[in-house]
Amino acid sequence: MDILENCNLCPRNCHINRYKYTGACGANANIKLAHYSLHEWEEPIVSGTNGSGTIFFSNCNLKCIFCQNRDISTNGYGKEITKERLREIMLELQSKGAHNINLVTPTHYVPQLIDTIKPIKNKLNVPIVYNTSSYENTDTIKLLDGIVDVYLADLKYYDDSLGEKYSNCKNYFKYASSAIEEMYKQVGSPIIENDLIKRGLIVRILILPGEVEDAKKIVKYLYDKYNDNIFISLMNQYTPMYDIKEYPNLNRKLKDSEYDEVIDYACDLGVTKAFIQEGETSSKSFIPKFNCENI
């Protein structure tokens, strides 16, 4: 059976027919994009000198109350396109010098993406990057074996109560940790060539204001499980976008002292394969302008 007729791509397990209705993610069976470009603000081994060929998909299966891309993730802004047009976009980004094709928030379009990429996989001379919240069913990640070269995965919460509060989801850590384990099985330890990642797993931790202890638990879990066979990306770029009255801690930027505490903790554990952010990264200026231009 076509998965989209009884959708269970993510842990929401809507089991709805997306040819007729939209799921909890807000997506129907058509691919919907909000933006694509050469993006310079990913990890250095992803962006390189030319930029990462980012493709921002509309809608999302998480409902993070602090999401900086709410216009596309929650409100569904974007333009529906065909698989043929998506292939053209991927090849266009490659022709412009993109170091990779970076699929941003793609979970709800996995079957369509597989159908899109397979016919041109031999024409794409750059890695396919799967950029995800990790709130995934493991069976969905298994479908991507042989399609995806690099997983760029969030691990947002260790404490599931934070997932319920901030992202309206249950059992986040259970699903995300299982999905990440499958990602690692597929791609293994990082392969770096000319300072660019060709294959491997990067796990991002966006440190939320007031949630340093949870971030430290995530670091420990990842290092205990994977040691230095993955990259850990410690991110201080949380940007308050909205007035969130019920959680005042989310209405401020991360303090330098909070970020330093997590970095020091990672160093004390022995983490060596890690990225940290320096300078002013919490700014709305880093958020792409979603205008469907040229889509």
PDB file of C-alpha atoms in Angstrom:
ATOM      1  CA  MET A   1       0.000   0.000   0.000  1.00  0.00           C
ATOM      2  CA  ASP A   2       1.108   3.553  -0.712  1.00  0.00           C
ATOM      3  CA  ILE A   3       2.232   4.989   2.654  1.00  0.00           C
ATOM      4  CA  LEU A   4       0.508   8.275   1.896  1.00  0.00           C
ATOM      5  CA  GLU A   5      -2.865   6.529   1.777  1.00  0.00           C
ATOM      6  CA  ASN A   6      -2.472   5.537   5.438  1.00  0.00           C
ATOM      7  CA  CYS A   7       0.276   7.826   6.674  1.00  0.00           C
ATOM      8  CA  ASN A   8       2.501   6.699   9.521  1.00  0.00           C
ATOM      9  CA  LEU A   9       5.726   8.422   8.504  1.00  0.00           C
ATOM     10  CA  CYS A  10       6.180  10.057  11.907  1.00  0.00           C
ATOM     11  CA  PRO A  11       5.246   9.201  15.500  1.00  0.00           C
ATOM     12  CA  ARG A  12       1.988  11.140  15.175  1.00  0.00           C
ATOM     13  CA  ASN A  13       0.753   8.062  13.264  1.00  0.00           C
ATOM     14  CA  CYS A  14      -2.231   9.904  11.823  1.00  0.00           C
ATOM     15  CA  HIS A  15      -3.136   7.023   9.490  1.00  0.00           C
ATOM     16  CA  ILE A  16      -4.977   9.440   7.231  1.00  0.00           C
ATOM     17  CA  ASN A  17      -5.157   9.406   3.450  1.00  0.00           C
ATOM     18  CA  ARG A  18      -3.025  12.364   2.440  1.00  0.00           C
ATOM     19  CA  TYR A  19      -4.403  12.266  -1.085  1.00  0.00           C
ATOM     20  CA  LYS A  20      -7.669  13.439   0.465  1.00  0.00           C
ATOM     21  CA  TYR A  21      -6.739  15.144   3.737  1.00  0.00           C
ATOM     22  CA  THR A  22      -3.837  16.776   5.561  1.00  0.00           C
ATOM     23  CA  GLY A  23      -2.115  15.171   8.515  1.00  0.00           C
ATOM     24  CA  ALA A  24      -1.013  16.664  11.825  1.00  0.00           C
ATOM     25  CA  CYS A  25       1.994  18.002   9.912  1.00  0.00           C
ATOM     26  CA  GLY A  26      -0.319  20.056   7.704  1.00  0.00           C
ATOM     27  CA  ALA A  27       0.853  18.390   4.490  1.00  0.00           C
ATOM     28  CA  ASN A  28      -1.131  16.637   1.815  1.00  0.00           C
ATOM     29  CA  ALA A  29       0.412  14.347  -0.814  1.00  0.00           C
ATOM     30  CA  ASN A  30       1.957  17.179  -2.842  1.00  0.00           C
ATOM     31  CA  ILE A  31       5.507  18.427  -2.256  1.00  0.00           C
ATOM     32  CA  LYS A  32       5.500  21.986  -0.982  1.00  0.00           C
ATOM     33  CA  LEU A  33       8.540  24.271  -0.848  1.00  0.00           C
ATOM     34  CA  ALA A  34       9.091  27.659   0.732  1.00  0.00           C
ATOM     35  CA  HIS A  35      12.656  28.450  -0.300  1.00  0.00           C
ATOM     36  CA  TYR A  36      15.877  27.138  -1.779  1.00  0.00           C
ATOM     37  CA  SER A  37      19.332  28.692  -1.879  1.00  0.00           C
ATOM     38  CA  LEU A  38      23.044  28.315  -1.237  1.00  0.00           C
ATOM     39  CA  HIS A  39      23.179  28.595   2.554  1.00  0.00           C
ATOM     40  CA  GLU A  40      26.363  29.632   4.356  1.00  0.00           C
ATOM     41  CA  TRP A  41      25.295  29.216   7.972  1.00  0.00           C
ATOM     42  CA  GLU A  42      25.369  25.468   8.522  1.00  0.00           C
ATOM     43  CA  GLU A  43      28.273  23.696  10.220  1.00  0.00           C
ATOM     44  CA  PRO A  44      31.587  24.445   8.402  1.00  0.00           C
ATOM     45  CA  ILE A  45      31.883  20.909   7.021  1.00  0.00           C
ATOM     46  CA  VAL A  46      28.378  21.280   5.555  1.00  0.00           C
ATOM     47  CA  SER A  47      28.481  24.854   4.223  1.00  0.00           C
ATOM     48  CA  GLY A  48      32.115  24.876   3.132  1.00  0.00           C
ATOM     49  CA  THR A  49      33.103  27.845   0.992  1.00  0.00           C
ATOM     50  CA  ASN A  50      30.291  27.724  -1.575  1.00  0.00           C
ATOM     51  CA  GLY A  51      27.346  26.997   0.681  1.00  0.00           C
ATOM     52  CA  SER A  52      24.939  24.146   1.287  1.00  0.00           C
ATOM     53  CA  GLY A  53      22.169  23.660  -1.264  1.00  0.00           C
ATOM     54  CA  THR A  54      19.293  24.059   1.170  1.00  0.00           C
ATOM     55  CA  ILE A  55      15.726  23.207   0.212  1.00  0.00           C
ATOM     56  CA  PHE A  56      13.190  24.310   2.835  1.00  0.00           C
ATOM     57  CA  PHE A  57      10.032  22.215   2.839  1.00  0.00           C
ATOM     58  CA  SER A  58       6.736  23.605   4.068  1.00  0.00           C
ATOM     59  CA  ASN A  59       4.887  22.150   7.076  1.00  0.00           C
ATOM     60  CA  CYS A  60       6.309  20.129   9.972  1.00  0.00           C
ATOM     61  CA  ASN A  61       5.311  17.232  12.183  1.00  0.00           C
ATOM     62  CA  LEU A  62       6.541  19.042  15.314  1.00  0.00           C
ATOM     63  CA  LYS A  63       4.800  22.093  16.726  1.00  0.00           C
ATOM     64  CA  CYS A  64       7.624  23.864  18.567  1.00  0.00           C
ATOM     65  CA  ILE A  65       6.209  26.971  20.196  1.00  0.00           C
ATOM     66  CA  PHE A  66       9.517  28.773  19.687  1.00  0.00           C
ATOM     67  CA  CYS A  67      10.021  27.842  16.013  1.00  0.00           C
ATOM     68  CA  GLN A  68      11.798  30.593  14.092  1.00  0.00           C
ATOM     69  CA  ASN A  69      10.372  29.284  10.812  1.00  0.00           C
ATOM     70  CA  ARG A  70       6.757  29.254  11.948  1.00  0.00           C
ATOM     71  CA  ASP A  71       5.511  30.826   8.731  1.00  0.00           C
ATOM     72  CA  ILE A  72       6.435  27.666   6.846  1.00  0.00           C
ATOM     73  CA  SER A  73       6.428  25.005   9.572  1.00  0.00           C
ATOM     74  CA  THR A  74       3.101  25.784  11.236  1.00  0.00           C
ATOM     75  CA  ASN A  75       1.341  28.171   8.870  1.00  0.00           C
ATOM     76  CA  GLY A  76       2.263  26.119   5.810  1.00  0.00           C
ATOM     77  CA  TYR A  77       3.499  28.969   3.628  1.00  0.00           C
ATOM     78  CA  GLY A  78       4.976  27.709   0.386  1.00  0.00           C
ATOM     79  CA  LYS A  79       4.280  26.566  -3.141  1.00  0.00           C
ATOM     80  CA  GLU A  80       3.323  23.098  -4.323  1.00  0.00           C
ATOM     81  CA  ILE A  81       5.649  21.693  -6.967  1.00  0.00           C
ATOM     82  CA  THR A  82       6.092  18.518  -8.975  1.00  0.00           C
ATOM     83  CA  LYS A  83       8.827  15.946  -8.481  1.00  0.00           C
ATOM     84  CA  GLU A  84      10.200  16.989 -11.870  1.00  0.00           C
ATOM     85  CA  ARG A  85      10.571  20.593 -10.671  1.00  0.00           C
ATOM     86  CA  LEU A  86      12.264  19.421  -7.474  1.00  0.00           C
ATOM     87  CA  ARG A  87      14.772  17.461  -9.547  1.00  0.00           C
ATOM     88  CA  GLU A  88      15.497  20.605 -11.554  1.00  0.00           C
ATOM     89  CA  ILE A  89      16.081  22.555  -8.329  1.00  0.00           C
ATOM     90  CA  MET A  90      18.513  19.953  -6.995  1.00  0.00           C
ATOM     91  CA  LEU A  91      20.506  19.925 -10.228  1.00  0.00           C
ATOM     92  CA  GLU A  92      20.426  23.731 -10.356  1.00  0.00           C
ATOM     93  CA  LEU A  93      21.876  23.996  -6.844  1.00  0.00           C
ATOM     94  CA  GLN A  94      24.590  21.528  -7.784  1.00  0.00           C
ATOM     95  CA  SER A  95      25.430  23.533 -10.923  1.00  0.00           C
ATOM     96  CA  LYS A  96      25.790  26.666  -8.768  1.00  0.00           C
ATOM     97  CA  GLY A  97      28.478  24.961  -6.689  1.00  0.00           C
ATOM     98  CA  ALA A  98      26.487  23.641  -3.738  1.00  0.00           C
ATOM     99  CA  HIS A  99      28.574  21.254  -1.657  1.00  0.00           C
ATOM    100  CA  ASN A 100      25.487  19.131  -0.954  1.00  0.00           C
ATOM    101  CA  ILE A 101      21.717  18.984  -1.357  1.00  0.00           C
ATOM    102  CA  ASN A 102      20.303  19.785   2.073  1.00  0.00           C
ATOM    103  CA  LEU A 103      16.681  18.690   2.637  1.00  0.00           C
ATOM    104  CA  VAL A 104      15.333  20.795   5.510  1.00  0.00           C
ATOM    105  CA  THR A 105      12.414  19.353   7.523  1.00  0.00           C
ATOM    106  CA  PRO A 106      11.617  16.613   4.994  1.00  0.00           C
ATOM    107  CA  THR A 107      10.014  13.894   7.157  1.00  0.00           C
ATOM    108  CA  HIS A 108       6.481  14.224   5.811  1.00  0.00           C
ATOM    109  CA  TYR A 109       7.704  14.018   2.204  1.00  0.00           C
ATOM    110  CA  VAL A 110       9.969  10.964   2.435  1.00  0.00           C
ATOM    111  CA  PRO A 111       8.159   8.790  -0.164  1.00  0.00           C
ATOM    112  CA  GLN A 112       8.024  11.676  -2.637  1.00  0.00           C
ATOM    113  CA  LEU A 113      11.700  12.480  -2.032  1.00  0.00           C
ATOM    114  CA  ILE A 114      12.759   8.900  -2.680  1.00  0.00           C
ATOM    115  CA  ASP A 115      10.836   8.951  -5.972  1.00  0.00           C
ATOM    116  CA  THR A 116      12.433  12.307  -6.801  1.00  0.00           C
ATOM    117  CA  ILE A 117      16.039  11.431  -6.034  1.00  0.00           C
ATOM    118  CA  LYS A 118      16.346   7.864  -7.341  1.00  0.00           C
ATOM    119  CA  PRO A 119      16.181   8.773 -11.056  1.00  0.00           C
ATOM    120  CA  ILE A 120      18.912  11.433 -10.701  1.00  0.00           C
ATOM    121  CA  LYS A 121      21.074   9.943  -7.953  1.00  0.00           C
ATOM    122  CA  ASN A 122      23.779   9.160 -10.512  1.00  0.00           C
ATOM    123  CA  LYS A 123      23.695  12.774 -11.727  1.00  0.00           C
ATOM    124  CA  LEU A 124      24.107  14.210  -8.245  1.00  0.00           C
ATOM    125  CA  ASN A 125      27.820  14.353  -7.513  1.00  0.00           C
ATOM    126  CA  VAL A 126      27.290  15.852  -4.055  1.00  0.00           C
ATOM    127  CA  PRO A 127      25.931  14.261  -0.857  1.00  0.00           C
ATOM    128  CA  ILE A 128      22.262  14.261   0.066  1.00  0.00           C
ATOM    129  CA  VAL A 129      21.813  15.759   3.537  1.00  0.00           C
ATOM    130  CA  TYR A 130      18.694  14.909   5.562  1.00  0.00           C
ATOM    131  CA  ASN A 131      18.125  17.798   7.985  1.00  0.00           C
ATOM    132  CA  THR A 132      15.577  16.693  10.563  1.00  0.00           C
ATOM    133  CA  SER A 133      14.022  17.274  13.981  1.00  0.00           C
ATOM    134  CA  SER A 134      14.478  13.498  14.469  1.00  0.00           C
ATOM    135  CA  TYR A 135      10.859  13.039  15.546  1.00  0.00           C
ATOM    136  CA  GLU A 136      10.724  10.153  13.131  1.00  0.00           C
ATOM    137  CA  ASN A 137       9.509   6.593  13.007  1.00  0.00           C
ATOM    138  CA  THR A 138      12.561   4.371  12.592  1.00  0.00           C
ATOM    139  CA  ASP A 139      10.904   2.541   9.692  1.00  0.00           C
ATOM    140  CA  THR A 140      10.795   5.858   7.821  1.00  0.00           C
ATOM    141  CA  ILE A 141      14.536   6.319   8.241  1.00  0.00           C
ATOM    142  CA  LYS A 142      15.094   2.758   7.000  1.00  0.00           C
ATOM    143  CA  LEU A 143      13.462   3.758   3.704  1.00  0.00           C
ATOM    144  CA  LEU A 144      16.283   6.273   3.177  1.00  0.00           C
ATOM    145  CA  ASP A 145      19.116   3.755   3.280  1.00  0.00           C
ATOM    146  CA  GLY A 146      21.147   4.304   0.109  1.00  0.00           C
ATOM    147  CA  ILE A 147      19.457   7.648  -0.584  1.00  0.00           C
ATOM    148  CA  VAL A 148      20.864   9.822   2.203  1.00  0.00           C
ATOM    149  CA  ASP A 149      24.605  10.318   2.690  1.00  0.00           C
ATOM    150  CA  VAL A 150      24.646  12.698   5.653  1.00  0.00           C
ATOM    151  CA  TYR A 151      22.170  12.964   8.497  1.00  0.00           C
ATOM    152  CA  LEU A 152      21.964  16.384  10.142  1.00  0.00           C
ATOM    153  CA  ALA A 153      19.754  15.514  13.076  1.00  0.00           C
ATOM    154  CA  ASP A 154      18.416  17.441  16.051  1.00  0.00           C
ATOM    155  CA  LEU A 155      18.243  15.883  19.469  1.00  0.00           C
ATOM    156  CA  LYS A 156      16.025  18.452  21.097  1.00  0.00           C
ATOM    157  CA  TYR A 157      15.072  16.990  24.460  1.00  0.00           C
ATOM    158  CA  TYR A 158      16.225  14.305  26.845  1.00  0.00           C
ATOM    159  CA  ASP A 159      13.324  14.877  29.226  1.00  0.00           C
ATOM    160  CA  ASP A 160      10.105  13.979  27.417  1.00  0.00           C
ATOM    161  CA  SER A 161       8.145  16.481  29.497  1.00  0.00           C
ATOM    162  CA  LEU A 162      10.007  19.247  27.650  1.00  0.00           C
ATOM    163  CA  GLY A 163       8.904  17.783  24.336  1.00  0.00           C
ATOM    164  CA  GLU A 164       5.323  17.873  25.519  1.00  0.00           C
ATOM    165  CA  LYS A 165       5.639  21.474  26.767  1.00  0.00           C
ATOM    166  CA  TYR A 166       7.600  23.002  23.935  1.00  0.00           C
ATOM    167  CA  SER A 167       6.809  20.836  20.892  1.00  0.00           C
ATOM    168  CA  ASN A 168       3.431  19.265  21.632  1.00  0.00           C
ATOM    169  CA  CYS A 169       4.773  15.754  21.149  1.00  0.00           C
ATOM    170  CA  LYS A 170       4.964  12.635  23.274  1.00  0.00           C
ATOM    171  CA  ASN A 171       7.980  10.379  23.836  1.00  0.00           C
ATOM    172  CA  TYR A 172      10.324  12.621  21.869  1.00  0.00           C
ATOM    173  CA  PHE A 173      13.542  11.089  23.193  1.00  0.00           C
ATOM    174  CA  LYS A 174      12.380   7.526  22.628  1.00  0.00           C
ATOM    175  CA  TYR A 175      11.579   8.148  18.969  1.00  0.00           C
ATOM    176  CA  ALA A 176      14.451  10.514  18.218  1.00  0.00           C
ATOM    177  CA  SER A 177      17.145   8.375  19.826  1.00  0.00           C
ATOM    178  CA  SER A 178      15.894   5.288  17.971  1.00  0.00           C
ATOM    179  CA  ALA A 179      15.815   7.177  14.666  1.00  0.00           C
ATOM    180  CA  ILE A 180      19.333   8.517  15.212  1.00  0.00           C
ATOM    181  CA  GLU A 181      20.564   5.017  15.984  1.00  0.00           C
ATOM    182  CA  GLU A 182      19.255   3.871  12.594  1.00  0.00           C
ATOM    183  CA  MET A 183      20.884   6.877  10.927  1.00  0.00           C
ATOM    184  CA  TYR A 184      24.237   5.887  12.393  1.00  0.00           C
ATOM    185  CA  LYS A 185      23.801   2.275  11.253  1.00  0.00           C
ATOM    186  CA  GLN A 186      23.385   3.522   7.698  1.00  0.00           C
ATOM    187  CA  VAL A 187      26.179   6.089   7.423  1.00  0.00           C
ATOM    188  CA  GLY A 188      28.690   5.158  10.155  1.00  0.00           C
ATOM    189  CA  SER A 189      31.620   7.321  11.207  1.00  0.00           C
ATOM    190  CA  PRO A 190      32.158  10.609   9.352  1.00  0.00           C
ATOM    191  CA  ILE A 191      34.029  10.682   6.062  1.00  0.00           C
ATOM    192  CA  ILE A 192      35.621  14.089   5.495  1.00  0.00           C
ATOM    193  CA  GLU A 193      37.258  15.104   2.226  1.00  0.00           C
ATOM    194  CA  ASN A 194      38.717  18.569   1.615  1.00  0.00           C
ATOM    195  CA  ASP A 195      37.119  19.785   4.855  1.00  0.00           C
ATOM    196  CA  LEU A 196      33.638  18.730   3.704  1.00  0.00           C
ATOM    197  CA  ILE A 197      31.503  15.918   5.063  1.00  0.00           C
ATOM    198  CA  LYS A 198      30.717  13.280   2.462  1.00  0.00           C
ATOM    199  CA  ARG A 199      29.076  10.741   4.736  1.00  0.00           C
ATOM    200  CA  GLY A 200      28.210  10.564   8.416  1.00  0.00           C
ATOM    201  CA  LEU A 201      26.052  11.874  11.229  1.00  0.00           C
ATOM    202  CA  ILE A 202      25.953  15.290  12.882  1.00  0.00           C
ATOM    203  CA  VAL A 203      23.665  15.673  15.894  1.00  0.00           C
ATOM    204  CA  ARG A 204      22.602  19.194  16.811  1.00  0.00           C
ATOM    205  CA  ILE A 205      21.669  20.326  20.284  1.00  0.00           C
ATOM    206  CA  LEU A 206      19.877  23.680  20.354  1.00  0.00           C
ATOM    207  CA  ILE A 207      20.406  24.796  23.939  1.00  0.00           C
ATOM    208  CA  LEU A 208      17.262  26.469  25.222  1.00  0.00           C
ATOM    209  CA  PRO A 209      17.379  29.243  27.828  1.00  0.00           C
ATOM    210  CA  GLY A 210      16.905  27.720  31.275  1.00  0.00           C
ATOM    211  CA  GLU A 211      17.334  24.129  30.034  1.00  0.00           C
ATOM    212  CA  VAL A 212      21.102  23.662  30.431  1.00  0.00           C
ATOM    213  CA  GLU A 213      20.776  20.469  32.505  1.00  0.00           C
ATOM    214  CA  ASP A 214      18.721  18.797  29.801  1.00  0.00           C
ATOM    215  CA  ALA A 215      21.298  19.764  27.167  1.00  0.00           C
ATOM    216  CA  LYS A 216      24.061  18.254  29.306  1.00  0.00           C
ATOM    217  CA  LYS A 217      22.117  14.994  29.568  1.00  0.00           C
ATOM    218  CA  ILE A 218      21.883  14.880  25.769  1.00  0.00           C
ATOM    219  CA  VAL A 219      25.632  15.435  25.426  1.00  0.00           C
ATOM    220  CA  LYS A 220      26.355  12.625  27.874  1.00  0.00           C
ATOM    221  CA  TYR A 221      23.944  10.247  26.147  1.00  0.00           C
ATOM    222  CA  LEU A 222      25.487  10.892  22.731  1.00  0.00           C
ATOM    223  CA  TYR A 223      29.069  10.575  23.931  1.00  0.00           C
ATOM    224  CA  ASP A 224      28.379   7.434  25.936  1.00  0.00           C
ATOM    225  CA  LYS A 225      26.679   5.815  22.944  1.00  0.00           C
ATOM    226  CA  TYR A 226      28.713   7.043  19.972  1.00  0.00           C
ATOM    227  CA  ASN A 227      31.923   8.399  21.480  1.00  0.00           C
ATOM    228  CA  ASP A 228      33.718  10.390  18.756  1.00  0.00           C
ATOM    229  CA  ASN A 229      32.138   8.481  15.871  1.00  0.00           C
ATOM    230  CA  ILE A 230      29.696  11.332  15.265  1.00  0.00           C
ATOM    231  CA  PHE A 231      29.895  15.104  15.363  1.00  0.00           C
ATOM    232  CA  ILE A 232      27.993  16.940  18.084  1.00  0.00           C
ATOM    233  CA  SER A 233      26.936  20.502  17.263  1.00  0.00           C
ATOM    234  CA  LEU A 234      26.313  22.710  20.301  1.00  0.00           C
ATOM    235  CA  MET A 235      24.119  25.601  19.211  1.00  0.00           C
ATOM    236  CA  ASN A 236      23.608  28.897  21.039  1.00  0.00           C
ATOM    237  CA  GLN A 237      21.479  30.484  18.321  1.00  0.00           C
ATOM    238  CA  TYR A 238      18.084  30.277  20.045  1.00  0.00           C
ATOM    239  CA  THR A 239      16.231  33.394  18.927  1.00  0.00           C
ATOM    240  CA  PRO A 240      13.085  34.583  20.741  1.00  0.00           C
ATOM    241  CA  MET A 241      10.496  35.134  18.053  1.00  0.00           C
ATOM    242  CA  TYR A 242       7.238  35.452  19.942  1.00  0.00           C
ATOM    243  CA  ASP A 243       5.982  36.401  23.396  1.00  0.00           C
ATOM    244  CA  ILE A 244       5.477  33.005  25.060  1.00  0.00           C
ATOM    245  CA  LYS A 245       3.660  33.926  28.243  1.00  0.00           C
ATOM    246  CA  GLU A 246       3.503  30.448  29.758  1.00  0.00           C
ATOM    247  CA  TYR A 247       7.280  29.898  29.543  1.00  0.00           C
ATOM    248  CA  PRO A 248       9.105  33.189  30.280  1.00  0.00           C
ATOM    249  CA  ASN A 249      12.500  31.501  29.892  1.00  0.00           C
ATOM    250  CA  LEU A 250      11.824  31.224  26.158  1.00  0.00           C
ATOM    251  CA  ASN A 251      11.445  34.991  25.838  1.00  0.00           C
ATOM    252  CA  ARG A 252      15.174  35.639  26.208  1.00  0.00           C
ATOM    253  CA  LYS A 253      18.378  34.648  24.464  1.00  0.00           C
ATOM    254  CA  LEU A 254      20.691  32.021  25.876  1.00  0.00           C
ATOM    255  CA  LYS A 255      23.184  33.483  28.344  1.00  0.00           C
ATOM    256  CA  ASP A 256      26.884  33.160  27.602  1.00  0.00           C
ATOM    257  CA  SER A 257      27.297  31.493  30.986  1.00  0.00           C
ATOM    258  CA  GLU A 258      24.702  28.843  30.091  1.00  0.00           C
ATOM    259  CA  TYR A 259      26.389  28.071  26.788  1.00  0.00           C
ATOM    260  CA  ASP A 260      29.846  27.945  28.371  1.00  0.00           C
ATOM    261  CA  GLU A 261      28.554  25.518  30.996  1.00  0.00           C
ATOM    262  CA  VAL A 262      27.478  23.035  28.317  1.00  0.00           C
ATOM    263  CA  ILE A 263      30.751  23.437  26.393  1.00  0.00           C
ATOM    264  CA  ASP A 264      32.794  22.889  29.560  1.00  0.00           C
ATOM    265  CA  TYR A 265      30.730  19.821  30.388  1.00  0.00           C
ATOM    266  CA  ALA A 266      31.326  18.338  26.925  1.00  0.00           C
ATOM    267  CA  CYS A 267      35.054  18.995  27.210  1.00  0.00           C
ATOM    268  CA  ASP A 268      35.197  17.394  30.647  1.00  0.00           C
ATOM    269  CA  LEU A 269      33.493  14.270  29.261  1.00  0.00           C
ATOM    270  CA  GLY A 270      36.168  14.020  26.576  1.00  0.00           C
ATOM    271  CA  VAL A 271      34.154  15.115  23.515  1.00  0.00           C
ATOM    272  CA  THR A 272      36.500  16.152  20.710  1.00  0.00           C
ATOM    273  CA  LYS A 273      34.334  16.019  17.571  1.00  0.00           C
ATOM    274  CA  ALA A 274      32.110  18.999  18.259  1.00  0.00           C
ATOM    275  CA  PHE A 275      31.125  22.316  16.751  1.00  0.00           C
ATOM    276  CA  ILE A 276      30.513  25.419  18.811  1.00  0.00           C
ATOM    277  CA  GLN A 277      29.188  28.787  17.734  1.00  0.00           C
ATOM    278  CA  GLU A 278      30.997  32.049  18.323  1.00  0.00           C
ATOM    279  CA  GLY A 279      29.853  35.622  17.992  1.00  0.00           C
ATOM    280  CA  GLU A 280      26.282  36.845  17.592  1.00  0.00           C
ATOM    281  CA  THR A 281      24.246  33.920  16.256  1.00  0.00           C
ATOM    282  CA  SER A 282      20.907  34.731  17.879  1.00  0.00           C
ATOM    283  CA  SER A 283      19.512  37.066  15.273  1.00  0.00           C
ATOM    284  CA  LYS A 284      16.519  37.154  12.967  1.00  0.00           C
ATOM    285  CA  SER A 285      18.903  38.195  10.182  1.00  0.00           C
ATOM    286  CA  PHE A 286      20.067  34.563   9.883  1.00  0.00           C
ATOM    287  CA  ILE A 287      16.546  33.364   9.084  1.00  0.00           C
ATOM    288  CA  PRO A 288      15.938  32.972   5.330  1.00  0.00           C
ATOM    289  CA  LYS A 289      13.343  35.185   3.685  1.00  0.00           C
ATOM    290  CA  PHE A 290      10.625  32.762   2.633  1.00  0.00           C
ATOM    291  CA  ASN A 291       9.122  34.273  -0.502  1.00  0.00           C
ATOM    292  CA  CYS A 292       8.868  31.309  -2.920  1.00  0.00           C
ATOM    293  CA  GLU A 293      11.148  33.234  -5.281  1.00  0.00           C
ATOM    294  CA  ASN A 294      12.015  31.236  -8.403  1.00  0.00           C
ATOM    295  CA  ILE A 295      10.276  28.092  -7.118  1.00  0.00           C
TER     296      ILE A 295
END
